[in-house]
Amino acid sequence: MTDQVPVTVLTGYLGAGKTTLLNRILTENHGKKYAVVINEFGELGVDNDLVVDADEEVFEMNNGCICCTVRGDLIRIVAGLMKRREKFDGIIVETTGLADPAPVAQTFFADEDVKRAAKLDSIVTVVDAKNLAARLADSREAEEQIAFADLILLNKMDLVNAEEAAEVERRIRAINPWAEIIRSTKSDAPVTSVIGRDSFNLEKILEREPDFLSGEDNHSHDTEVLSVSFKVENPIDPERFNAWITQLLAAKGQDLLRTKGILAYANDDRRFAFQAVHMLADGDYIRKWRDDEPRHSRIVFIGRDLNRPQLRRGFEACQVGAPSSNYEAELTRWSPPS
């Protein structure tokens, strides 16, 4: 069935570098066009805005885990894409960092319409070399993502030494001895080594999961991990935000698996993308605000033991015009004891 569209599934735990890899695929000059499906964990989408502007069609699903409540959405999107098959060369599915890839892969075998139209080309798992040991200790999904990969992008190599890197690879090999491992920093692997691999091995998957083709969804999720999201209308004061988020991450960084936001700074016509993994934060301007889009600021926290009212008050206090007393109170809340 040579007319089947190849599908690459990008997976990996929160903050491993999936979106960075996706942006590389969409911007490098490889002569291919892709339809992109992005799944988020939480009620307020941000990942779609973190993907670079490109000609590709981007579909966002933020109803929950792609392997549970939105599998029907994935099937419908693939069916819709087939009506304009000539406009793209492949499909890329970026899963939420909390997704078990097994049911995602099942979709391309269990649904007959999808099976006829699409072919699972590869499952690419991005792994955070610095934090993998912690993730394997507290997340079953992290192990499953490695187990189902046929390519593992061992990312953030600049944050580990040679001994730590060797130990990370040993841990990976203990879970999945067959996958190819490519080391990278900032997901800088050659795009040709990631896309168009034709490397998904069903036989190896069946060795690990004999019931893989049954279509059964027997997986579960870490119920302690929650997502809270906030949106504010007024511009953000960058000094207030930087001070607040710095102290928040210092105090709660171990519980904050992933923080990401699109911010409208005061007196600036550019969108600022903020991202953090635990206490390690980064941010940059990504493009100008378009005239037809509202300049709202949005932020998403994914982690454990999250206090929604406190986080909401802190973010709201970073707005221009918010009472100074409110901001000072929220800043003090996360200040280290003297």
Coordinates of N, CA and C in Angstrom, one line a residue, residues 51-268:
V51 N 5.1 26.2 18.6 CA 5.6 25.7 17.3 C 5.8 26.9 16.4
V52 N 6.9 26.8 15.7 CA 7.3 28.0 14.8 C 6.2 28.1 13.7
D53 N 6.1 29.4 13.2 CA 5.2 29.6 12.1 C 5.8 28.9 10.9
A54 N 5.0 28.1 10.2 CA 5.4 27.4 9.1 C 4.2 27.1 8.2
D55 N 4.5 26.6 7.0 CA 3.4 26.4 6.0 C 2.5 25.2 6.5
E56 N 3.1 24.4 7.4 CA 2.4 23.1 7.7 C 1.1 23.4 8.4
E57 N 0.2 22.5 8.3 CA -1.1 22.6 9.1 C -0.9 22.0 10.4
V58 N -1.3 22.7 11.5 CA -1.1 22.3 12.8 C -2.5 22.1 13.5
F59 N -2.7 20.9 14.0 CA -4.0 20.6 14.7 C -3.7 20.4 16.2
E60 N -4.4 21.1 17.1 CA -4.2 21.0 18.5 C -5.3 20.3 19.2
M61 N -5.0 19.4 20.1 CA -6.0 18.7 20.9 C -5.5 18.8 22.3
N62 N -6.3 19.5 23.1 CA -5.9 19.6 24.5 C -7.0 19.2 25.5
N63 N -7.7 18.1 25.1 CA -8.8 17.5 25.9 C -8.2 16.5 27.0
G64 N -7.0 16.2 26.9 CA -6.4 15.2 27.8 C -5.4 14.3 27.1
C65 N -5.2 13.1 27.6 CA -4.2 12.2 27.0 C -4.6 11.8 25.7
I66 N -3.7 11.8 24.7 CA -4.1 11.4 23.3 C -4.4 9.9 23.3
C67 N -4.0 9.2 24.3 CA -4.2 7.7 24.3 C -5.6 7.4 24.9
C68 N -6.3 8.4 25.4 CA -7.6 8.1 26.1 C -8.7 8.9 25.4
T69 N -9.0 10.1 25.9 CA -10.2 10.8 25.5 C -10.2 11.3 24.1
V70 N -9.0 11.5 23.6 CA -9.0 12.2 22.3 C -8.5 11.3 21.1
R71 N -8.5 10.0 21.4 CA -8.2 9.1 20.3 C -9.1 9.2 19.1
G72 N -10.4 9.4 19.4 CA -11.4 9.7 18.4 C -11.0 10.9 17.6
D73 N -10.5 12.0 18.2 CA -10.1 13.2 17.5 C -9.0 12.9 16.6
L74 N -8.0 12.0 17.0 CA -6.9 11.7 16.2 C -7.4 10.9 14.9
I75 N -8.3 10.0 15.1 CA -8.9 9.3 14.0 C -9.5 10.2 13.0
R76 N -10.3 11.1 13.5 CA -11.0 12.1 12.7 C -10.1 13.0 11.9
I77 N -9.0 13.5 12.6 CA -8.1 14.3 11.9 C -7.4 13.6 10.8
V78 N -6.9 12.4 11.0 CA -6.3 11.6 10.0 C -7.3 11.4 8.8
A79 N -8.5 11.1 9.1 CA -9.5 10.9 8.0 C -9.7 12.2 7.2
G80 N -9.7 13.3 7.9 CA -9.9 14.6 7.2 C -8.7 14.9 6.4
L81 N -7.5 14.6 6.9 CA -6.2 14.9 6.1 C -6.2 14.1 4.8
M82 N -6.8 12.9 4.9 CA -6.7 12.1 3.7 C -7.5 12.7 2.5
K83 N -8.4 13.6 2.8 CA -9.1 14.3 1.7 C -8.2 15.2 0.9
R84 N -7.1 15.6 1.5 CA -6.1 16.5 0.8 C -4.7 15.9 0.9
R85 N -4.7 14.6 0.7 CA -3.5 13.9 0.8 C -2.3 14.4 0.0
E86 N -2.6 15.0 -1.1 CA -1.6 15.5 -2.0 C -0.8 16.7 -1.5
K87 N -1.3 17.3 -0.4 CA -0.7 18.6 0.1 C 0.4 18.3 1.1
F88 N 0.7 17.1 1.5 CA 1.7 16.9 2.5 C 2.4 15.5 2.2
D89 N 3.6 15.4 2.8 CA 4.3 14.1 2.6 C 4.2 13.2 3.8
G90 N 3.8 13.7 4.9 CA 3.7 12.9 6.1 C 3.0 13.6 7.2
I91 N 2.7 12.8 8.3 CA 2.1 13.4 9.5 C 3.0 13.2 10.7
I92 N 3.1 14.2 11.5 CA 3.9 14.2 12.7 C 2.9 14.3 13.9
V93 N 2.9 13.4 14.8 CA 2.0 13.5 16.0 C 3.0 13.7 17.2
E94 N 2.8 14.9 17.8 CA 3.6 15.2 19.1 C 2.7 14.9 20.2
T95 N 3.0 13.9 21.1 CA 2.1 13.6 22.2 C 2.4 14.4 23.4
T96 N 1.5 14.5 24.3 CA 1.7 15.1 25.6 C 2.8 14.3 26.3
G97 N 3.6 15.0 27.1 CA 4.7 14.3 27.9 C 4.2 13.3 28.8
L98 N 2.9 13.2 29.1 CA 2.4 12.2 30.0 C 1.7 11.0 29.3
A99 N 1.9 11.0 28.0 CA 1.2 9.9 27.2 C 2.0 8.6 27.2
D100 N 1.3 7.5 27.3 CA 1.8 6.2 27.0 C 1.7 6.0 25.5
P101 N 2.8 5.8 24.8 CA 2.7 5.7 23.4 C 2.1 4.4 22.8
A102 N 1.9 3.4 23.7 CA 1.3 2.2 23.2 C -0.1 2.4 22.6
P103 N -1.1 3.0 23.3 CA -2.4 3.2 22.7 C -2.3 4.2 21.5
V104 N -1.4 5.1 21.4 CA -1.2 5.9 20.3 C -0.9 5.1 19.1
A105 N 0.1 4.2 19.2 CA 0.5 3.3 18.1 C -0.6 2.4 17.7
Q106 N -1.4 1.9 18.7 CA -2.5 1.0 18.5 C -3.5 1.6 17.5
T107 N -3.7 2.9 17.6 CA -4.6 3.6 16.7 C -4.4 3.3 15.2
F108 N -3.1 3.2 14.9 CA -2.8 3.0 13.5 C -2.8 1.5 13.0
F109 N -3.2 0.6 14.0 CA -3.5 -0.8 13.6 C -4.9 -1.2 13.9
A110 N -5.5 -0.6 15.0 CA -6.8 -1.1 15.4 C -8.0 -0.5 14.6
D111 N -7.8 0.8 14.1 CA -8.9 1.4 13.3 C -8.6 1.1 11.8
E112 N -9.6 0.4 11.2 CA -9.4 0.0 9.8 C -9.2 1.1 8.9
D113 N -10.0 2.2 9.0 CA -9.9 3.4 8.1 C -8.5 4.0 8.2
V114 N -8.0 4.2 9.4 CA -6.7 4.7 9.6 C -5.6 3.8 9.1
K115 N -5.8 2.5 9.3 CA -4.9 1.5 8.9 C -4.7 1.5 7.4
R116 N -5.8 1.7 6.7 CA -5.7 1.8 5.2 C -5.0 3.0 4.7
A117 N -5.2 4.1 5.5 CA -4.8 5.4 5.0 C -3.3 5.8 5.5
A118 N -3.0 5.3 6.6 CA -1.7 5.7 7.2 C -0.8 4.6 7.7
K119 N 0.4 4.8 7.7 CA 1.4 3.8 8.2 C 2.3 4.4 9.3
L120 N 2.4 3.7 10.4 CA 3.2 4.1 11.5 C 4.7 3.9 11.1
D121 N 5.3 5.0 10.8 CA 6.7 5.0 10.3 C 7.7 4.8 11.4
S122 N 7.6 5.5 12.5 CA 8.5 5.4 13.6 C 7.9 6.1 14.8
I123 N 8.4 5.6 16.0 CA 8.2 6.3 17.3 C 9.5 6.8 17.8
V124 N 9.6 8.1 17.9 CA 10.8 8.8 18.3 C 10.6 9.3 19.7
T125 N 11.4 8.8 20.6 CA 11.3 9.3 22.0 C 12.5 10.2 22.4
V126 N 12.2 11.4 22.8 CA 13.2 12.3 23.3 C 13.4 12.1 24.8
V127 N 14.6 11.9 25.2 CA 14.9 11.7 26.6 C 15.8 12.8 27.2
D128 N 15.5 13.2 28.3 CA 16.2 14.3 29.1 C 17.3 13.5 29.8
A129 N 18.6 13.6 29.3 CA 19.7 12.9 29.9 C 19.9 13.3 31.4
K130 N 19.7 14.6 31.7 CA 19.9 15.1 33.0 C 18.9 14.5 34.1
N131 N 17.6 14.4 33.6 CA 16.6 14.1 34.6 C 16.0 12.7 34.4
L132 N 16.6 11.8 33.6 CA 16.0 10.6 33.3 C 15.8 9.7 34.5
A133 N 16.9 9.6 35.4 CA 16.8 8.8 36.5 C 15.7 9.1 37.4
A134 N 15.4 10.4 37.6 CA 14.3 10.9 38.5 C 13.0 10.5 37.8
R135 N 12.9 10.6 36.5 CA 11.6 10.3 35.8 C 11.3 8.8 35.9
L136 N 12.3 8.0 35.7 CA 12.1 6.6 35.8 C 11.6 6.2 37.2
A137 N 12.1 6.9 38.2 CA 11.7 6.6 39.6 C 10.3 7.0 39.9
D138 N 9.7 8.1 39.2 CA 8.4 8.5 39.6 C 7.4 8.5 38.5
S139 N 7.7 8.0 37.3 CA 6.8 8.0 36.2 C 6.8 6.7 35.4
R140 N 5.8 5.9 35.4 CA 5.7 4.8 34.5 C 5.7 5.1 33.1
E141 N 5.1 6.3 32.8 CA 5.1 6.7 31.3 C 6.4 6.9 30.8
A142 N 7.4 7.4 31.6 CA 8.7 7.6 31.0 C 9.4 6.3 30.6
E143 N 9.1 5.3 31.3 CA 9.6 3.9 31.0 C 8.9 3.4 29.7
E144 N 7.6 3.6 29.6 CA 6.9 3.1 28.5 C 7.3 3.9 27.2
Q145 N 7.6 5.1 27.3 CA 8.0 5.9 26.1 C 9.3 5.4 25.6
I146 N 10.2 5.0 26.5 CA 11.5 4.4 26.0 C 11.3 3.0 25.5
A147 N 10.4 2.2 26.1 CA 10.2 0.9 25.7 C 9.6 0.8 24.3
F148 N 8.8 1.7 23.9 CA 8.1 1.6 22.6 C 8.9 2.4 21.5
A149 N 10.0 3.0 21.8 CA 10.7 3.7 20.8 C 11.5 2.9 19.8
D150 N 11.6 3.3 18.6 CA 12.6 2.6 17.7 C 13.8 3.6 17.5
L151 N 13.6 4.9 17.9 CA 14.7 5.8 18.0 C 14.6 6.6 19.2
I152 N 15.7 6.7 20.0 CA 15.8 7.5 21.2 C 16.8 8.6 21.0
L153 N 16.2 9.8 21.1 CA 17.1 11.0 21.1 C 17.5 11.4 22.5
L154 N 18.7 11.0 22.8 CA 19.2 11.3 24.2 C 19.7 12.8 24.2
N155 N 18.8 13.6 24.7 CA 19.0 15.1 24.6 C 19.6 15.7 25.9
K156 N 20.0 16.9 25.8 CA 20.6 17.7 26.8 C 21.9 17.1 27.3
M157 N 22.7 16.6 26.3 CA 23.9 16.0 26.6 C 24.9 17.1 27.2
D158 N 24.7 18.3 27.0 CA 25.5 19.4 27.5 C 25.4 19.5 29.0
L159 N 24.4 18.8 29.6 CA 24.2 19.0 31.0 C 24.7 17.8 31.8
V160 N 25.3 16.8 31.2 CA 25.8 15.6 31.9 C 27.3 15.4 31.5
N161 N 28.0 14.7 32.3 CA 29.4 14.4 32.0 C 29.4 13.0 31.4
A162 N 30.6 12.5 31.0 CA 30.7 11.2 30.3 C 30.2 10.1 31.2
E163 N 30.5 10.1 32.4 CA 30.1 9.0 33.3 C 28.6 9.0 33.5
E164 N 28.0 10.2 33.6 CA 26.5 10.2 33.7 C 25.9 9.8 32.4
A165 N 26.4 10.2 31.3 CA 25.9 9.8 30.0 C 25.9 8.3 29.8
A166 N 27.0 7.7 30.2 CA 27.1 6.2 30.1 C 26.1 5.5 31.0
E167 N 25.8 6.0 32.1 CA 24.8 5.4 33.0 C 23.4 5.6 32.5
V168 N 23.1 6.8 31.9 CA 21.8 7.0 31.3 C 21.6 6.0 30.1
E169 N 22.6 5.8 29.3 CA 22.5 4.8 28.2 C 22.3 3.4 28.7
R170 N 23.0 3.1 29.8 CA 22.8 1.8 30.4 C 21.3 1.6 30.9
R171 N 20.8 2.6 31.5 CA 19.4 2.5 31.9 C 18.4 2.4 30.8
I172 N 18.7 3.1 29.7 CA 17.9 3.0 28.5 C 18.0 1.6 27.9
R173 N 19.2 1.1 27.8 CA 19.4 -0.3 27.2 C 18.7 -1.4 28.0
A174 N 18.6 -1.2 29.3 CA 18.0 -2.2 30.2 C 16.5 -2.2 29.9
I175 N 15.9 -1.1 29.4 CA 14.5 -1.1 29.1 C 14.3 -1.4 27.6
N176 N 15.1 -0.9 26.7 CA 14.9 -1.1 25.3 C 16.3 -1.4 24.6
P177 N 16.7 -2.6 24.4 CA 18.0 -2.9 23.9 C 18.1 -2.8 22.4
W178 N 16.9 -2.6 21.7 CA 16.9 -2.5 20.2 C 16.9 -1.1 19.6
A179 N 16.4 -0.2 20.3 CA 16.3 1.2 19.7 C 17.7 1.8 19.4
E180 N 17.7 2.5 18.3 CA 18.9 3.3 18.0 C 18.9 4.5 19.0
I181 N 20.1 4.9 19.5 CA 20.3 6.0 20.4 C 21.1 7.1 19.6
I182 N 20.6 8.3 19.5 CA 21.4 9.4 19.0 C 21.5 10.5 20.1
R183 N 22.7 10.9 20.4 CA 22.9 11.9 21.4 C 22.7 13.3 20.7
S184 N 22.2 14.2 21.5 CA 21.9 15.5 21.0 C 22.0 16.6 22.1
T185 N 22.1 17.8 21.7 CA 22.0 19.0 22.6 C 21.0 19.9 21.9
K186 N 20.0 20.3 22.6 CA 18.9 21.1 22.1 C 18.3 20.4 20.8
S187 N 18.1 19.1 20.9 CA 17.5 18.3 19.9 C 18.1 18.6 18.5
D188 N 19.4 18.7 18.4 CA 20.1 19.0 17.2 C 20.5 17.8 16.3
A189 N 19.7 16.7 16.4 CA 20.0 15.6 15.6 C 19.6 15.9 14.1
P190 N 20.3 15.4 13.1 CA 20.0 15.6 11.7 C 18.5 15.1 11.5
V191 N 17.8 16.0 10.8 CA 16.4 15.7 10.5 C 16.2 14.4 9.7
T192 N 17.2 14.1 8.9 CA 17.1 12.9 8.1 C 17.2 11.6 8.9
S193 N 17.8 11.8 10.1 CA 17.9 10.6 11.0 C 16.7 10.4 11.8
V194 N 15.7 11.4 11.8 CA 14.5 11.3 12.6 C 13.3 11.0 11.8
I195 N 13.2 11.6 10.6 CA 12.0 11.5 9.8 C 12.2 10.5 8.7
G196 N 11.2 9.8 8.3 CA 11.3 8.9 7.1 C 12.2 7.7 7.4
R197 N 12.2 7.2 8.6 CA 13.0 6.1 9.0 C 12.5 4.7 8.6
D198 N 11.2 4.6 8.5 CA 10.5 3.3 8.2 C 11.1 2.2 9.1
S199 N 11.0 2.5 10.4 CA 11.7 1.7 11.4 C 10.8 1.1 12.5
F200 N 9.5 1.4 12.5 CA 8.7 0.8 13.5 C 8.6 -0.7 13.4
N201 N 8.9 -1.4 14.4 CA 9.1 -2.9 14.4 C 8.0 -3.5 15.3
L202 N 6.9 -3.9 14.6 CA 5.8 -4.5 15.3 C 6.1 -5.8 16.0
E203 N 7.0 -6.6 15.5 CA 7.4 -7.8 16.1 C 8.1 -7.6 17.5
K204 N 8.9 -6.6 17.6 CA 9.5 -6.2 18.9 C 8.5 -5.7 19.9
I205 N 7.5 -5.0 19.4 CA 6.5 -4.5 20.3 C 5.7 -5.7 20.8
L206 N 5.4 -6.6 20.0 CA 4.6 -7.8 20.4 C 5.3 -8.6 21.4
E207 N 6.6 -8.6 21.3 CA 7.4 -9.4 22.3 C 7.2 -8.8 23.7
R208 N 7.1 -7.4 23.8 CA 6.9 -6.8 25.1 C 5.5 -6.8 25.5
E209 N 4.6 -6.5 24.5 CA 3.1 -6.4 24.7 C 2.4 -7.3 23.8
P210 N 2.2 -8.6 24.2 CA 1.5 -9.6 23.4 C 0.1 -9.2 23.0
D211 N -0.5 -8.3 23.8 CA -1.9 -7.9 23.6 C -2.0 -6.6 22.8
F212 N -0.9 -6.2 22.3 CA -0.8 -4.8 21.7 C -1.9 -4.6 20.6
L213 N -2.2 -5.6 19.8 CA -3.1 -5.4 18.7 C -4.6 -5.7 19.1
S214 N -4.8 -5.9 20.4 CA -6.1 -6.2 20.9 C -7.0 -4.9 20.9
G215 N -6.3 -3.7 21.0 CA -7.0 -2.5 21.1 C -7.4 -2.1 22.5
E216 N -7.0 -3.0 23.5 CA -7.3 -2.7 24.9 C -6.5 -1.6 25.4
D217 N -7.1 -0.7 26.2 CA -6.5 0.4 26.9 C -6.4 0.1 28.3
N218 N -5.3 -0.6 28.7 CA -5.1 -1.0 30.1 C -4.2 -0.1 30.9
H219 N -3.7 1.0 30.2 CA -2.8 1.8 30.9 C -3.4 2.7 31.9
S220 N -2.6 3.3 32.8 CA -3.1 4.2 33.8 C -2.1 5.4 33.8
H221 N -2.5 6.5 34.5 CA -1.7 7.7 34.6 C -1.4 8.0 36.1
D222 N -0.4 8.7 36.2 CA 0.0 9.2 37.6 C -1.0 10.3 38.0
T223 N -1.9 9.9 38.9 CA -3.0 10.8 39.3 C -2.6 11.9 40.1
E224 N -1.3 11.9 40.6 CA -0.8 13.0 41.3 C -0.4 14.2 40.4
V225 N -0.2 13.9 39.2 CA 0.3 15.0 38.3 C -0.9 15.7 37.7
L226 N -0.9 17.0 37.9 CA -2.0 17.9 37.5 C -1.6 19.0 36.6
S227 N -2.5 19.6 35.9 CA -2.2 20.7 35.1 C -3.1 21.9 35.5
V228 N -2.5 23.1 35.7 CA -3.3 24.2 36.0 C -2.9 25.3 35.0
S229 N -3.8 26.1 34.5 CA -3.6 27.0 33.4 C -4.3 28.4 33.7
F230 N -3.7 29.5 33.4 CA -4.2 30.8 33.6 C -4.0 31.7 32.4
K231 N -5.0 32.6 32.3 CA -4.9 33.6 31.2 C -5.2 35.0 31.8
V232 N -4.5 36.0 31.5 CA -4.7 37.3 31.9 C -4.8 38.3 30.7
E233 N -5.6 39.3 30.9 CA -5.9 40.2 29.8 C -4.9 41.4 29.7
N234 N -4.4 41.9 30.8 CA -3.6 43.0 30.8 C -2.1 42.6 30.5
P235 N -1.3 43.6 30.0 CA 0.1 43.2 29.7 C 0.9 42.8 31.0
I236 N 1.9 42.0 30.8 CA 2.7 41.6 31.9 C 3.9 42.5 32.1
D237 N 4.2 42.8 33.4 CA 5.4 43.6 33.7 C 6.5 42.6 33.8
P238 N 7.5 42.7 32.9 CA 8.6 41.6 32.8 C 9.4 41.6 34.1
E239 N 9.6 42.7 34.7 CA 10.4 42.6 36.0 C 9.7 41.9 37.1
R240 N 8.4 42.2 37.2 CA 7.6 41.5 38.2 C 7.5 40.0 37.9
F241 N 7.3 39.6 36.6 CA 7.2 38.2 36.2 C 8.5 37.5 36.5
N242 N 9.6 38.1 36.1 CA 10.9 37.4 36.3 C 11.2 37.2 37.8
A243 N 10.9 38.2 38.6 CA 11.2 38.0 40.0 C 10.3 36.9 40.6
W244 N 9.0 37.0 40.2 CA 8.0 36.0 40.8 C 8.3 34.6 40.3
I245 N 8.6 34.4 39.0 CA 8.8 33.0 38.5 C 10.1 32.5 39.0
T246 N 11.1 33.3 39.2 CA 12.4 32.9 39.7 C 12.2 32.3 41.1
Q247 N 11.5 33.0 42.0 CA 11.3 32.6 43.4 C 10.4 31.4 43.4
L248 N 9.4 31.4 42.6 CA 8.5 30.2 42.5 C 9.2 28.9 42.1
L249 N 10.0 29.0 41.1 CA 10.7 27.8 40.6 C 11.8 27.4 41.7
A250 N 12.4 28.3 42.4 CA 13.3 28.0 43.4 C 12.7 27.2 44.5
A251 N 11.4 27.7 44.9 CA 10.7 27.1 46.0 C 10.0 25.8 45.6
K252 N 9.4 25.7 44.4 CA 8.5 24.6 44.0 C 9.1 23.8 42.8
G253 N 10.3 24.1 42.4 CA 10.9 23.5 41.2 C 10.8 22.0 41.2
Q254 N 11.0 21.3 42.3 CA 11.0 19.9 42.3 C 9.6 19.3 42.0
D255 N 8.6 20.1 42.3 CA 7.2 19.6 42.0 C 6.7 20.1 40.7
L256 N 7.4 21.1 40.1 CA 6.9 21.6 38.8 C 7.7 20.9 37.7
L257 N 7.0 19.9 37.1 CA 7.6 19.1 36.0 C 7.9 20.0 34.8
R258 N 6.9 20.8 34.5 CA 6.9 21.6 33.3 C 6.2 22.9 33.5
T259 N 6.7 24.0 33.1 CA 6.1 25.3 33.1 C 6.3 25.9 31.7
K260 N 5.2 26.5 31.1 CA 5.3 27.0 29.8 C 4.3 28.1 29.6
G261 N 4.6 29.2 28.9 CA 3.7 30.3 28.7 C 4.0 31.1 27.5
I262 N 3.0 31.8 27.1 CA 3.1 32.8 26.0 C 2.7 34.1 26.7
L263 N 3.7 35.1 26.7 CA 3.5 36.3 27.5 C 3.4 37.5 26.6
A264 N 2.5 38.4 26.9 CA 2.4 39.8 26.3 C 3.1 40.8 27.2
Y265 N 4.3 41.1 27.0 CA 5.0 42.1 27.8 C 4.5 43.5 27.5
A266 N 4.5 44.3 28.5 CA 4.1 45.7 28.3 C 5.1 46.4 27.4
N267 N 4.5 47.3 26.5 CA 5.3 48.1 25.6 C 6.2 47.3 24.7
D268 N 5.8 46.1 24.3 CA 6.5 45.2 23.4 C 5.6 44.6 22.4

